[in-house]
Coordinates of C-alpha atoms in Angstrom, one line a residue:
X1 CA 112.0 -39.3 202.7
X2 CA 109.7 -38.8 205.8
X3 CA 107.4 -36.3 205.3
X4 CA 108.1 -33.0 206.4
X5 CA 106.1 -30.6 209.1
X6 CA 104.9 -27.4 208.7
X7 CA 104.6 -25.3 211.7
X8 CA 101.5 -22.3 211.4
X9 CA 103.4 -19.1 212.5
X10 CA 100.3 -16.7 211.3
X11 CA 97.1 -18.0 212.1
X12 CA 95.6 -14.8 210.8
X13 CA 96.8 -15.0 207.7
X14 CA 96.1 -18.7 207.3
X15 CA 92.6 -18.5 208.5
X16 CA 91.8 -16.3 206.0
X17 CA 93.5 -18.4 203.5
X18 CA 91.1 -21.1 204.4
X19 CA 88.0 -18.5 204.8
X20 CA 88.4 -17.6 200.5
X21 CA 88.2 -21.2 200.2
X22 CA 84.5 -21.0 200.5
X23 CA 84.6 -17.4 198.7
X24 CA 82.1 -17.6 195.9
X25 CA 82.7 -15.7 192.8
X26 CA 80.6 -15.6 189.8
X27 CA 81.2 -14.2 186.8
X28 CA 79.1 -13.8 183.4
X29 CA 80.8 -12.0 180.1
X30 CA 78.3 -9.8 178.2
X31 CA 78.8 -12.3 175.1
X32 CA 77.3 -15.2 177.1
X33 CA 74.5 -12.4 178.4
X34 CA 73.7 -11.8 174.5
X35 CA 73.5 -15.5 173.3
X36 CA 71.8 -16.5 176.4
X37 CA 68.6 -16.8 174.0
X38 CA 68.3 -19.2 171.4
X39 CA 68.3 -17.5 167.9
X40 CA 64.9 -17.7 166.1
X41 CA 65.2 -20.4 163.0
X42 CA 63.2 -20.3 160.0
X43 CA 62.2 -24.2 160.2
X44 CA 58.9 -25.5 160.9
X45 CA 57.9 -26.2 164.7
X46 CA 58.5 -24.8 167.8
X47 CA 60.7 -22.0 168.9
X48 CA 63.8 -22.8 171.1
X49 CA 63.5 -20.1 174.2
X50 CA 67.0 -20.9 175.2
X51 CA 70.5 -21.5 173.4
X52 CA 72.7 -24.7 174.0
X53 CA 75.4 -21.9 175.6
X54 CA 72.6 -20.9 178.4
X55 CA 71.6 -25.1 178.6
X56 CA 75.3 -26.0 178.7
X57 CA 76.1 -23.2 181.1
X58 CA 73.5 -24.2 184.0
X59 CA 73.9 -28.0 183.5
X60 CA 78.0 -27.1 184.1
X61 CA 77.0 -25.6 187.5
X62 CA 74.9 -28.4 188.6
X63 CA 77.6 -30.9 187.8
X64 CA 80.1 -28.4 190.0
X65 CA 77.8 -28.6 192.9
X66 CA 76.3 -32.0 192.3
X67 CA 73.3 -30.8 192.4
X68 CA 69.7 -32.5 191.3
X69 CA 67.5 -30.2 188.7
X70 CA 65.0 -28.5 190.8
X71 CA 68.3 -27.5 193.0
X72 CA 69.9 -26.2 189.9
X73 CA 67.7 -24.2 188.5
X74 CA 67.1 -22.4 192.0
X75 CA 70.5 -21.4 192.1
X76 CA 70.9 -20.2 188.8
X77 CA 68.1 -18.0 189.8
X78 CA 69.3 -16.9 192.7
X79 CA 72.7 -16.0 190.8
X80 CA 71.0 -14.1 188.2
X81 CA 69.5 -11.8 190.8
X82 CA 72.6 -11.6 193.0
X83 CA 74.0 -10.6 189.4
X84 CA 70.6 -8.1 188.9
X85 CA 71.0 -9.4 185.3
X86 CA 67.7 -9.6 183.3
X87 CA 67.8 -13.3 182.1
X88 CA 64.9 -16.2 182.7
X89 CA 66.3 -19.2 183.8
X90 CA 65.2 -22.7 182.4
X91 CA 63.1 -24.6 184.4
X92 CA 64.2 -28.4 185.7
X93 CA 62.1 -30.3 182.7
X94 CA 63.9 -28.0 179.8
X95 CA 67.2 -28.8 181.3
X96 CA 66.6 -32.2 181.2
X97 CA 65.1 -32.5 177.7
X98 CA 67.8 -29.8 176.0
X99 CA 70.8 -31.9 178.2
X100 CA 70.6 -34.8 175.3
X101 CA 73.4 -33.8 172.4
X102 CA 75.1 -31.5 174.3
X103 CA 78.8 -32.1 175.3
X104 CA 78.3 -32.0 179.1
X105 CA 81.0 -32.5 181.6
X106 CA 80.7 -35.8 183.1
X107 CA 78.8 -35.9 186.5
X108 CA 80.8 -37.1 189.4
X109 CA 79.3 -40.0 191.1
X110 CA 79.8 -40.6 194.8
X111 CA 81.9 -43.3 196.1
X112 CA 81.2 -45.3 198.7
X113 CA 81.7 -44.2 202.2
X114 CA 81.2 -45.1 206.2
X115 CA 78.3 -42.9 206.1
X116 CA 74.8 -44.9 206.3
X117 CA 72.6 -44.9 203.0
X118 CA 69.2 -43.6 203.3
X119 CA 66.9 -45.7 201.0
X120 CA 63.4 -45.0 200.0
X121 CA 62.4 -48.5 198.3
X122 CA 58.9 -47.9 196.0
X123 CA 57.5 -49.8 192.6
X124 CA 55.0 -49.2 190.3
X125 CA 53.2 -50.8 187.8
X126 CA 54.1 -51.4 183.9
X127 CA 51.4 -52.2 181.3
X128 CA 53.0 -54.7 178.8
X129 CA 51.8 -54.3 175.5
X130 CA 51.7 -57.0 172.9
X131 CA 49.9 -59.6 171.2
X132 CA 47.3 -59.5 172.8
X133 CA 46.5 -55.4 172.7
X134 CA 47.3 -55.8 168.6
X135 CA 43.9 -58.2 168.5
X136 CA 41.6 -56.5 171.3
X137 CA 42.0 -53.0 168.8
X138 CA 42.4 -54.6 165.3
X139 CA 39.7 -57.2 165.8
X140 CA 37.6 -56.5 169.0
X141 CA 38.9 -60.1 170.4
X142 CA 38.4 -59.0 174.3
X143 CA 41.4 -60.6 176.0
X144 CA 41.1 -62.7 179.2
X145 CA 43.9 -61.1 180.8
X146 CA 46.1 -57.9 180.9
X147 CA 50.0 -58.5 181.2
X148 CA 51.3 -56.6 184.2
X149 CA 55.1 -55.9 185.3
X150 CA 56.3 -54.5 188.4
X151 CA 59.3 -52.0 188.1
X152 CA 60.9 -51.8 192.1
X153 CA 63.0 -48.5 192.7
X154 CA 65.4 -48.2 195.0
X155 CA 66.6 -44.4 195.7
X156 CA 69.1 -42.8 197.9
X157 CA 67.1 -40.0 200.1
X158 CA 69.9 -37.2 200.1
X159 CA 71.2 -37.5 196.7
X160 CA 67.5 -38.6 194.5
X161 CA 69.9 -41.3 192.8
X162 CA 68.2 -44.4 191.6
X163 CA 70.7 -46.8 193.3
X164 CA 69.3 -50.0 191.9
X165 CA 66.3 -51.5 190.7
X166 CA 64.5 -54.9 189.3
X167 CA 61.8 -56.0 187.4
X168 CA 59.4 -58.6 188.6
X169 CA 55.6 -59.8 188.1
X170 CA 53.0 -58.1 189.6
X171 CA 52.3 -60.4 191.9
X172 CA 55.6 -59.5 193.8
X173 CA 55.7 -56.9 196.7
X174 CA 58.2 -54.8 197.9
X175 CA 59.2 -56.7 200.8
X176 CA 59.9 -59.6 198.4
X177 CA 61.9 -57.6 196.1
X178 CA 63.9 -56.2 199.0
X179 CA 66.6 -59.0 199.4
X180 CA 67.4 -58.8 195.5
X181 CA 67.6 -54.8 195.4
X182 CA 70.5 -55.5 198.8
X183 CA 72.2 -58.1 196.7
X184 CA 72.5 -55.3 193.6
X185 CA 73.9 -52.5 196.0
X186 CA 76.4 -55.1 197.3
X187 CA 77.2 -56.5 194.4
X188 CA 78.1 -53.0 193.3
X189 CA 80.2 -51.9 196.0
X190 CA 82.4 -55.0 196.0
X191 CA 82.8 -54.6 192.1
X192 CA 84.2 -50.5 192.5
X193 CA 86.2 -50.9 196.1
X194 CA 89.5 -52.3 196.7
X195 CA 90.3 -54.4 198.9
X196 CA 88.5 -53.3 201.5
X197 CA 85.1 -53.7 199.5
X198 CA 83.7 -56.7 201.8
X199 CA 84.1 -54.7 204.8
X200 CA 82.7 -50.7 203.0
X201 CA 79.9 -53.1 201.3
X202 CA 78.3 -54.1 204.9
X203 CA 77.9 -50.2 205.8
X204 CA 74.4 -49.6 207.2
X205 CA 71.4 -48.6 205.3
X206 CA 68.2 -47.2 206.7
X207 CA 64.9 -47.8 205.1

């Protein structure tokens, strides 16, 4: 059956229709208001500030909006004030820490489009410790050499994701790692795209 056509006869009506699309509504019930801090417990160590309700409720609106941390806890903010409701939002670092244990909803990742990727390509430095740190502290055996590893990060510069990265000596510089963090992102695309993987997998990316 061919697909049938629809003929706009309002436009008023249906630009509106398309206006609410973007309409923003939030809304907060006075229970979640009232557990929004965490009850005090009579355990030993630090006191929880927030509950998992308030943790679970921001982390839910940054996987909405796929948004990073810092972006999340800016908006929540911004809502609480909009709101003029007395509440302290958690900061970027307590969302990440309280996110482990908590059923989250899972976070959406972006496929693969015609749109150039944006990489930022960096490494830094690991200290391996073994052997040879056991005897130097134990024994005060000085040890001819330290054992250095060079983690290379590759991230995407409008999203913050780590899109790939590799482990080499630390004689190894970013330039040299470069062909091998290419072949991962390819690798990658090809493995999740259909058919037309070879072709989405040679899209442009701009250091």
């Amino acid at each position: 059956m061919a697909k049938q056509k629809f003929k706009v006869t309002n436009w008023a009506a249906y630009n509106e229709s398309l206006r609410q699309r973007g309409d923003l509504t939030v809304w907060v019930s006075d229970e979640a208001l009232s557990l929004w801090s965490a009850q005090r417990r009579t355990s030993r160590g630090g006191q929880p500030k927030y509950s998992d309700l308030a943790i679970t409720m921001c982390l839910t609106v940054r996987v909405v909006y796929e948004l990073p941390l810092r972006q999340t806890q800016g908006l929540m903010r911004r809502i609480a004030a909009l709101m003029g409701v007395e509440i302290t939002v958690p900061d970027f670092s307590t969302l990440s820490r309280r996110s482990k244990g908590l059923a989250l909803p899972p976070v959406r990742r972006r496929t693969a489009c015609w749109r150039p990727v944006h990489l930022v390509v960096d490494s830094t430095g690991l200290k391996v410790f073994g052997e040879g740190e056991w005897l130097e502290n134990k024994h005060k055996i000085k040890v001819k050499r330290k054992r250095w590893r060079k983690l290379h990060l590759s991230l995407d510069l409008v999203s913050g994701e780590i899109v790939c990265s590799d482990l080499t000596t630390d004689d190894v510089g970013d330039p040299t790692a470069l062909s091998d963090l290419l072949g991962q992102i390819v690798m990658v695309r090809s493995a999740s795209l259909s058919p037309m993987a070879p072709m989405m997998a040679r899209r442009p990316v701009i250091f």
